[in-house]
Amino acid sequence: MTPASPQGAEESAPRVPYEDLVRFAADVFAARGVPTGRARTAAKALVYGDLAGMRSHGLTNLTRLYLPLFDDKRVEPDAEPEVLADKGASVLLDGKKGLGLWLASEAIDLAAERAAEYGIGLVSVRDATHFGCAGHHTLRAAERDMVGILASNCGGQRIARPPGGKVAMLGTNPMSIASPAGPDLPPYCLDMSTTAVPTGKIRQAARAGQPIPEGWLTDAQGQPVTDPHALDRGDGFPTWLGGRPETGAYKGYGLALLVEVLAALVPGAGLGPAPEAYEGSGGPSGRDDDIGILAIVVAPGALRPVEGFLSQAGGLFQSLLDCPPIDPAQPVSYPGAREAATAAEARSGGVPITPALHEELREVAERWGLEVPVGVDA
Ligand SMILES: NC(=O)c1ccc[n+]([C@@H]2O[C@H](COP(=O)([O-])OP(=O)(O)OC[C@H]3O[C@@H](n4cnc5c(N)ncnc54)[C@H](O)[C@@H]3O)[C@@H](O)[C@H]2O)c1
């Protein structure tokens, strides 16, 4: 059997208009009590996963992650975040369990407003919930000709072990940085988990009945695991970006700790590493509640003429694209370019939605008395 491909084999799936998917997701959130404007912001963040080809964090998470969060009252649909400290360039918010898909966009937007004034803005959030794809939110800063950085820890969820450790202590701690790449190129947008892959990709393979490549999970003894079901059985542990200790695992682990410090320790959110981690067998423990979010925006235009910054950025990223490739069939790219191309194609021709996902959306529509979005050719 072929190991699961990183993006999944869903390119030939039926296509659904992007706007219809956003409207549908917004209607679902609104039906769960999320105020209308906020529901639309959250819907765009969710559908971005499908739009940009990061499907492990798209609409598939509606039934698996977000609707159960509402059912279990782990998210407050109409939470009003509280400003706990405001120093001008930096703000501390209590997210009050607000929907992370919305809250992270709000945090980046507020950081961008402060950056316009001070050159830099930092918004630090405690008690947040899952924000989906980090890159969707940082791209909002790039749209303003600014550089956006976003990270979140996973609250008290512990599924990944420190290199050499026997106890799961951290989550997949995602981070993103986005910047304009000049006037003519799509933005640079690094968007990633600090583990080799996010759990969503492992679960995608499990649903597809496919083994995963060596390097995504290890067993309790640190040996590679190719059975994706090991993750939810609790006997498979995500590996760090970099792989094994001798190939660079300490770098991914170190980045995950950077996220833990800046996104969670700074605002006072839930932490993965804590004494409770030692109470069980060493397997997964805790929940991804009280998540911490870090949003930093840098505004080069507040420090020097923005035209100079943009033209130099264009030179930087064009130089990378012009790098002679080893294989002429595989031109050199940069993070964000592939997602931008996928998104542009899906905006015009429709977003690929597999029959299985469409069936899930149909069931959601039925439950909430909504119309399910239909395919482009229907
Ligand atoms: N909210 C959460 O708790 C959480 C946790 C983990 C991951 N995530 C999200 O899951 C999504 C997927 O994460 P991932 O780690 O699987 O990402 P990935 O491995 O698909 O991509 C990582 C980065 O590599 C870049 N890249 C990949 N192939 C490239 C190529 N050929 N040329 C140039 N650049 C290339 C991508 O643009 C991206 O910036 C992200 O949106 C991430 O934010 C969220």
XYZ file of N, CA, C and O in Angstrom, residues 33-191:
636
model
N -24.825 30.084 17.401
C -24.831 31.252 18.282
C -23.695 32.240 18.063
O -23.525 33.187 18.833
N -22.905 32.040 17.003
C -21.803 32.968 16.737
C -22.379 34.189 16.012
O -23.097 34.026 15.017
N -22.104 35.427 16.483
C -22.617 36.613 15.806
C -22.225 36.627 14.324
O -21.136 36.152 13.957
N -23.100 37.208 13.483
C -22.981 37.045 12.028
C -21.608 37.413 11.439
O -21.015 36.621 10.711
N -21.119 38.618 11.736
C -19.845 39.063 11.150
C -18.705 38.155 11.583
O -17.832 37.762 10.801
N -18.739 37.785 12.843
C -17.724 36.909 13.417
C -17.785 35.525 12.767
O -16.765 34.897 12.499
N -19.026 35.060 12.521
C -19.212 33.738 11.907
C -18.588 33.717 10.515
O -17.972 32.731 10.099
N -18.705 34.827 9.788
C -18.143 34.881 8.433
C -16.605 34.907 8.484
O -15.948 34.252 7.691
N -16.063 35.663 9.431
C -14.594 35.685 9.592
C -14.087 34.273 9.894
O -13.097 33.806 9.308
N -14.782 33.587 10.810
C -14.382 32.221 11.188
C -14.540 31.266 10.008
O -13.694 30.387 9.775
N -15.622 31.451 9.234
C -15.877 30.566 8.094
C -14.761 30.691 7.065
O -14.293 29.691 6.508
N -14.307 31.926 6.816
C -13.216 32.107 5.848
C -11.948 31.414 6.335
O -11.211 30.816 5.542
N -11.684 31.491 7.634
C -10.487 30.838 8.192
C -10.592 29.321 8.026
O -9.605 28.651 7.706
N -11.803 28.784 8.221
C -11.985 27.335 8.109
C -11.854 26.878 6.654
O -11.120 25.924 6.351
N -12.548 27.565 5.745
C -12.568 27.143 4.337
C -11.196 27.371 3.677
O -10.855 26.723 2.688
N -10.366 28.251 4.275
C -9.024 28.485 3.737
C -8.262 27.153 3.594
O -7.534 26.943 2.629
N -8.454 26.249 4.551
C -7.746 24.968 4.477
C -8.036 24.247 3.165
O -7.125 23.743 2.508
N -9.325 24.215 2.774
C -9.712 23.545 1.526
C -9.287 24.377 0.320
O -8.840 23.846 -0.693
N -9.419 25.679 0.451
C -9.101 26.590 -0.651
C -7.621 26.488 -1.027
O -7.259 26.443 -2.207
N -6.763 26.445 -0.006
C -5.318 26.526 -0.245
C -4.647 25.156 -0.278
O -3.424 25.066 -0.417
N -5.448 24.091 -0.143
C -4.877 22.741 -0.224
C -4.329 22.226 1.098
O -3.636 21.225 1.129
N -4.636 22.912 2.228
C -4.220 22.413 3.546
C -5.434 21.729 4.168
O -5.987 22.161 5.184
N -5.879 20.642 3.503
C -7.203 20.077 3.816
C -7.288 19.416 5.181
O -8.386 19.192 5.678
N -6.116 19.097 5.782
C -6.173 18.514 7.129
C -6.775 19.529 8.099
O -7.227 19.160 9.171
N -6.788 20.822 7.718
C -7.311 21.856 8.617
C -8.435 22.656 7.983
O -8.653 23.812 8.327
N -9.162 22.030 7.053
C -10.294 22.701 6.415
C -11.609 22.211 6.980
O -11.718 21.858 8.169
N -12.609 22.138 6.085
C -13.976 21.801 6.503
C -14.081 20.437 7.173
O -15.053 20.169 7.883
N -13.107 19.577 6.945
C -13.113 18.271 7.611
C -13.160 18.446 9.127
O -13.657 17.591 9.855
N -12.648 19.589 9.621
C -12.630 19.819 11.065
C -13.958 20.351 11.610
O -14.084 20.516 12.820
N -14.929 20.614 10.728
C -16.217 21.116 11.217
C -16.867 20.081 12.140
O -17.229 20.387 13.275
N -16.999 18.845 11.619
C -17.668 17.815 12.432
C -16.716 17.173 13.444
O -17.162 16.658 14.452
N -15.422 17.189 13.135
C -14.485 16.489 14.020
C -14.036 17.337 15.187
O -13.679 16.843 16.230
N -13.986 18.647 15.002
C -13.366 19.494 16.010
C -14.302 20.607 16.479
O -14.642 20.683 17.664
N -14.753 21.446 15.534
C -15.433 22.671 15.983
C -16.837 22.403 16.524
O -17.186 22.912 17.597
N -17.671 21.595 15.818
C -19.028 21.369 16.337
C -18.991 20.656 17.697
O -19.735 21.046 18.607
N -18.107 19.659 17.891
C -18.009 19.089 19.244
C -17.574 20.113 20.298
O -18.018 20.039 21.452
N -16.738 21.097 19.920
C -16.346 22.132 20.900
C -17.583 22.913 21.362
O -17.712 23.245 22.538
N -18.502 23.213 20.395
C -19.751 23.897 20.775
C -20.594 22.975 21.656
O -21.109 23.401 22.689
N -20.747 21.706 21.222
C -21.585 20.761 21.968
C -21.110 20.638 23.415
O -21.905 20.547 24.338
N -19.785 20.606 23.596
C -19.209 20.394 24.935
C -19.018 21.700 25.704
O -18.377 21.708 26.756
N -19.493 22.797 25.131
C -19.371 24.124 25.762
C -17.913 24.490 26.055
O -17.605 25.167 27.041
N -17.021 24.019 25.186
C -15.612 24.371 25.355
C -15.269 25.621 24.560
O -14.142 26.107 24.605
N -16.257 26.126 23.787
C -16.082 27.389 23.089
C -17.302 28.246 23.406
O -18.409 27.728 23.550
N -17.075 29.551 23.595
C -18.179 30.494 23.860
C -18.486 31.228 22.565
O -17.685 32.054 22.121
N -19.639 30.944 21.923
C -19.898 31.511 20.598
C -19.865 33.034 20.570
O -19.405 33.625 19.608
N -20.368 33.698 21.647
C -20.428 35.162 21.620
C -19.533 35.775 22.694
O -19.843 36.822 23.263
N -18.412 35.110 22.974
C -17.478 35.611 23.999
C -17.043 37.032 23.676
O -16.836 37.373 22.518
N -16.916 37.868 24.686
C -16.355 39.206 24.497
C -14.975 39.226 25.126
O -14.836 39.302 26.346
N -13.912 39.148 24.306
C -12.569 39.156 24.871
C -12.337 40.400 25.732
O -12.869 41.471 25.423
N -11.567 40.238 26.807
C -11.328 41.353 27.728
C -9.881 41.825 27.595
O -8.962 41.001 27.553
N -9.705 43.130 27.528
C -8.348 43.684 27.484
C -7.808 43.691 28.919
O -8.332 44.395 29.777
N -6.777 42.896 29.156
C -6.213 42.826 30.506
C -5.080 43.824 30.687
O -4.783 44.250 31.798
N -4.400 44.165 29.580
C -3.333 45.180 29.629
C -3.207 45.776 28.239
O -3.362 45.064 27.248
N -2.966 47.083 28.191
C -2.789 47.751 26.889
C -1.663 48.758 27.027
O -1.814 49.782 27.705
N -0.533 48.449 26.407
C 0.643 49.323 26.503
C 0.898 50.044 25.186
O 2.000 50.526 24.953
N -0.074 50.072 24.331
C 0.114 50.724 23.033
C 0.600 49.721 22.006
O -0.194 49.142 21.262
N 1.899 49.472 21.994
C 2.433 48.509 21.022
C 2.096 47.076 21.412
O 2.154 46.178 20.569
N 1.765 46.846 22.678
C 1.466 45.467 23.097
C 0.161 45.428 23.898
O -0.138 46.343 24.668
N -0.579 44.351 23.658
C -1.892 44.191 24.296
C -2.016 42.755 24.806
O -1.603 41.817 24.114
N -2.568 42.616 26.002
C -2.873 41.274 26.523
C -4.383 41.111 26.582
O -5.080 41.938 27.170
N -4.877 40.033 25.935
C -6.317 39.772 25.907
C -6.650 38.476 26.627
O -5.905 37.496 26.518
N -7.784 38.472 27.315
C -8.375 37.219 27.759
C -9.405 36.841 26.689
O -10.387 37.565 26.502
N -9.175 35.755 25.993
C -10.044 35.378 24.873
C -11.395 34.850 25.291
O -12.281 34.697 24.446
N -11.548 34.514 26.607
C -12.852 34.049 27.137
C -13.435 32.899 26.326
O -14.641 32.870 26.081
N -12.594 32.012 25.845
C -13.025 30.823 25.086
C -13.669 31.173 23.754
O -14.502 30.434 23.220
N -13.323 32.333 23.215
C -13.864 32.716 21.904
C -13.376 31.757 20.827
O -12.338 31.095 20.980
N -14.132 31.692 19.747
C -13.790 30.799 18.634
C -12.439 31.231 18.036
O -12.325 32.330 17.493
N -11.442 30.357 18.141
C -10.094 30.720 17.720
C -10.008 31.112 16.254
O -9.183 31.953 15.870
N -10.854 30.491 15.417
C -10.868 30.816 13.979
C -11.132 32.307 13.765
O -10.652 32.905 12.815
N -11.918 32.900 14.652
C -12.214 34.341 14.593
C -11.206 35.150 15.408
O -10.670 36.163 14.956
N -10.911 34.644 16.611
C -10.064 35.373 17.555
C -8.667 35.629 16.988
O -8.097 36.713 17.187
N -8.114 34.665 16.279
C -6.752 34.830 15.749
C -6.717 35.917 14.677
O -5.750 36.690 14.599
N -7.789 35.997 13.863
C -7.846 37.074 12.866
C -7.973 38.421 13.562
O -7.336 39.406 13.172
N -8.780 38.462 14.636
C -8.916 39.709 15.403
C -7.570 40.117 16.007
O -7.216 41.300 16.002
N -6.843 39.128 16.524
C -5.554 39.418 17.172
C -4.559 39.978 16.161
O -3.851 40.956 16.426
N -4.511 39.370 14.982
C -3.582 39.853 13.943
C -3.995 41.249 13.486
O -3.151 42.144 13.311
N -5.303 41.469 13.317
C -5.775 42.785 12.854
C -5.439 43.869 13.882
O -5.012 44.973 13.525
N -5.624 43.548 15.157
C -5.305 44.530 16.200
C -3.793 44.791 16.232
O -3.350 45.944 16.342
N -3.008 43.719 16.095
C -1.543 43.889 16.071
C -1.137 44.758 14.876
O -0.232 45.596 14.982
N -1.835 44.585 13.743
C -1.514 45.388 12.546
C -1.859 46.863 12.780
O -1.109 47.750 12.373
N -2.977 47.102 13.462
C -3.345 48.504 13.766
C -2.273 49.149 14.631
O -1.855 50.285 14.388
N -1.802 48.409 15.617
C -0.763 48.966 16.497
C 0.554 49.109 15.746
O 1.303 50.072 15.951
N 0.841 48.174 14.851
C 2.086 48.252 14.071
C 2.084 49.480 13.165
O 3.116 50.120 12.964
N 0.904 49.820 12.641
C 0.822 51.007 11.776
C 1.265 52.239 12.552
O 1.862 53.165 11.995
N 1.025 52.238 13.866
C 1.371 53.397 14.685
C 2.788 53.315 15.250
O 3.531 54.297 15.245
N 3.171 52.127 15.712
C 4.447 51.997 16.423
C 5.537 51.275 15.625
O 6.652 51.133 16.098
N 5.183 50.761 14.467
C 6.146 49.964 13.701
C 6.061 48.491 14.061
O 6.414 47.628 13.263
N 5.568 48.203 15.270
C 5.377 46.795 15.690
C 4.162 46.719 16.607
O 3.889 47.656 17.368
N 3.426 45.629 16.498
C 2.294 45.407 17.388
C 2.320 43.969 17.869
O 2.631 43.057 17.097
N 2.064 43.789 19.156
C 2.024 42.435 19.714
C 0.704 42.255 20.442
O 0.349 43.081 21.283
N -0.022 41.209 20.089
C -1.249 40.878 20.810
C -1.094 39.463 21.357
O -0.827 38.520 20.608
N -1.214 39.371 22.653
C -0.979 38.120 23.367
C -2.312 37.685 23.970
O -2.969 38.481 24.636
N -2.731 36.456 23.688
C -4.086 36.028 24.073
C -4.027 34.770 24.941
O -3.344 33.803 24.588
N -4.773 34.789 26.031
C -4.950 33.563 26.828
C -6.390 33.062 26.670
O -7.260 33.787 26.193
N -6.626 31.850 27.072
C -7.967 31.235 27.025
C -8.624 31.329 25.643
O -9.780 31.732 25.506
N -7.843 30.978 24.626
C -8.364 30.933 23.264
C -8.703 29.484 22.908
O -8.479 28.564 23.708
N -9.253 29.305 21.709
C -9.530 27.951 21.215
C -8.863 27.792 19.841
O -8.242 28.728 19.334
N -9.000 26.647 19.243
C -8.277 26.241 18.028
C -8.477 27.228 16.870
O -9.616 27.539 16.510
N -7.361 27.694 16.249
C -7.489 28.739 15.218
C -7.384 28.240 13.783
O -7.391 29.028 12.844
N -7.290 26.911 13.589
C -7.237 26.384 12.215
C -5.864 26.551 11.599
O -4.851 26.241 12.232
N -5.824 27.056 10.369
C -4.553 27.264 9.658
C -3.941 28.601 10.093
O -4.538 29.667 9.847
N -2.749 28.553 10.657
C -2.101 29.790 11.114
C -1.907 30.769 9.953
O -2.039 31.988 10.102
N -1.593 30.222 8.766
C -1.247 31.074 7.624
C -2.399 31.942 7.134
O -2.163 33.029 6.611
N -3.630 31.476 7.308
C -4.759 32.309 6.887
C -4.728 33.648 7.617
O -4.999 34.701 7.031
N -4.390 33.593 8.895
C -4.424 34.806 9.719
C -3.219 35.715 9.428
O -3.369 36.926 9.337
N -2.028 35.126 9.257
C -0.849 35.982 9.013
C -0.953 36.667 7.648
O -0.432 37.768 7.464
N -1.639 35.997 6.711
C -1.788 36.620 5.376
C -2.572 37.928 5.461
O -2.430 38.802 4.605
N -3.377 38.087 6.501
C -4.116 39.360 6.661
C -3.129 40.507 6.867
O -3.389 41.633 6.442
N -2.017 40.241 7.545
C -0.998 41.285 7.739
C -0.275 41.558 6.422
O -0.025 42.717 6.063
N 0.045 40.490 5.691
C 0.743 40.667 4.402
C -0.100 41.504 3.443
O 0.441 42.312 2.684
N -1.438 41.313 3.507
C -2.333 42.118 2.639
C -2.203 43.610 2.930
O -2.492 44.439 2.094
N -1.757 43.930 4.150
C -1.572 45.349 4.518
C -0.128 45.791 4.314
O 0.306 46.789 4.907
N 0.648 45.038 3.556
C 2.073 45.331 3.320
C 2.888 45.266 4.611
O 3.864 46.002 4.803
N 2.457 44.392 5.503
C 3.172 44.203 6.769
C 3.618 42.738 6.887
O 3.227 41.893 6.085
N 4.429 42.476 7.906
C 4.900 41.111 8.156
C 4.151 40.585 9.382
O 4.165 41.242 10.437
N 3.483 39.455 9.240
C 2.689 38.905 10.346
C 3.290 37.617 10.870
O 3.765 36.774 10.098
N 3.270 37.480 12.176
C 3.738 36.241 12.821
C 2.631 35.775 13.753
O 2.059 36.584 14.500
N 2.315 34.493 13.693
C 1.266 33.953 14.563
C 1.693 32.581 15.047
O 2.295 31.812 14.285
N 1.408 32.307 16.294
C 1.703 30.972 16.824
C 0.675 30.646 17.890
O 0.092 31.546 18.493
N 0.434 29.359 18.081
C -0.392 28.984 19.231
C 0.135 27.680 19.808
O 0.634 26.830 19.078
N 0.032 27.592 21.141
C 0.328 26.287 21.720
C -0.983 25.499 21.705
O -1.950 25.910 21.066
N -1.007 24.355 22.335
C -2.216 23.528 22.301
C -2.819 23.425 23.688
O -3.402 22.388 24.049
N -2.659 24.512 24.482
C -3.192 24.514 25.839
C -2.575 23.383 26.641
O -1.358 23.176 26.601
N -3.423 22.634 27.344
C -2.913 21.541 28.186
C -2.878 20.201 27.469
O -2.722 19.155 28.107
N -2.992 20.208 26.128
C -2.973 18.933 25.397
C -1.528 18.436 25.276
O -0.633 19.185 24.881
N -1.319 17.172 25.602
C 0.034 16.597 25.555
C 0.016 15.329 24.714
O -0.582 14.334 25.126
N 0.641 15.394 23.548
C 0.688 14.208 22.676
C 2.100 13.916 22.175
O 2.382 12.814 21.736
N 2.987 14.941 22.211
C 4.358 14.744 21.701
C 5.343 14.748 22.871
O 5.170 15.502 23.837
N 6.363 13.883 22.765
C 7.308 13.735 23.875
C 8.593 14.519 23.594
O 9.026 14.592 22.436
N 9.231 15.079 24.644
C 10.542 15.700 24.397
C 11.492 14.633 23.869
O 11.356 13.463 24.250
N 12.443 14.967 22.977
C 13.366 13.938 22.473
C 14.004 13.192 23.655
O 14.495 13.820 24.598
N 13.954 11.879 23.611
C 14.540 11.061 24.679
C 13.609 10.866 25.863
O 13.913 10.102 26.776
N 12.449 11.557 25.888
C 11.545 11.478 27.038
C 10.512 10.374 26.890
O 10.166 9.984 25.765
N 9.994 9.884 28.052
C 8.999 8.800 28.026
C 7.579 9.300 28.193
O 6.637 8.521 28.167
N 7.418 10.638 28.417
C 6.094 11.176 28.729
C 5.699 12.243 27.706
O 6.497 13.135 27.400
N 4.473 12.130 27.186
C 3.967 13.149 26.250
C 3.752 14.457 27.005
O 3.136 14.468 28.073
N 4.283 15.565 26.466
C 4.231 16.833 27.203
C 3.820 18.039 26.380
O 3.598 19.114 26.934
N 3.738 17.898 25.060
C 3.486 19.083 24.220
C 2.514 18.740 23.092
O 2.318 17.566 22.767
N 1.965 19.780 22.485
C 1.125 19.605 21.308
C 1.923 19.865 20.039
O 3.158 19.955 20.073
N 1.210 20.029 18.937
C 1.893 20.210 17.648
C 2.280 21.675 17.400
O 2.873 21.994 16.366
N 1.928 22.568 18.312
C 2.356 23.978 18.371
C 2.649 24.649 17.025
O 3.818 24.888 16.680
N 1.599 25.004 16.266
C 1.810 25.574 14.933
C 2.314 27.016 14.969
O 2.115 27.744 15.960
N 2.946 27.426 13.883
C 3.399 28.810 13.744
C 3.384 29.212 12.275
O 3.450 28.368 11.385
N 3.280 30.508 12.039
C 3.298 31.009 10.660
C 3.950 32.374 10.632
O 3.863 33.141 11.596
N 4.611 32.661 9.520
C 5.074 34.028 9.244
C 4.723 34.328 7.797
O 4.929 33.480 6.921
N 4.134 35.498 7.571
C 3.775 35.883 6.202
C 4.285 37.286 5.934
O 4.300 38.141 6.822
N 4.720 37.493 4.695
C 5.245 38.802 4.291
C 4.902 39.042 2.835
O 4.831 38.092 2.050
N 4.714 40.295 2.451
C 4.574 40.559 1.013
C 5.837 40.087 0.303
O 6.931 40.133 0.872
N 5.656 39.607 -0.925
C 6.806 39.187 -1.735
C 6.915 40.112 -2.948
O 7.218 39.675 -4.049
N 6.617 41.372 -2.715
C 6.707 42.343 -3.803
C 5.374 42.544 -4.472
O 4.399 41.857 -4.157
N 5.318 43.492 -5.413
C 4.025 43.843 -6.023
C 3.452 42.767 -6.932
O 2.244 42.717 -7.148
N 4.289 41.860 -7.465
C 3.796 40.931 -8.501
C 3.748 39.465 -8.077
O 3.309 38.628 -8.853
N 4.245 39.159 -6.903
C 4.323 37.741 -6.501
C 3.404 37.477 -5.312
O 3.132 38.376 -4.516
N 2.927 36.215 -5.175
C 2.110 35.896 -3.997
C 2.951 35.994 -2.728
O 4.172 35.786 -2.773
N 2.330 36.318 -1.599
C 3.093 36.498 -0.360
C 3.879 35.248 0.036
O 3.471 34.122 -0.280
N 4.974 35.478 0.694
C 5.686 34.403 1.404
C 4.823 34.056 2.604
O 4.375 34.958 3.324
N 4.540 32.776 2.825
C 3.740 32.383 3.996
C 4.195 31.012 4.471
O 3.788 29.994 3.919
N 5.072 31.026 5.448
C 5.461 29.770 6.096
C 4.360 29.433 7.094
O 3.983 30.272 7.911
N 3.837 28.240 7.020
C 2.676 27.859 7.841
C 2.829 26.397 8.201
O 2.724 25.531 7.325
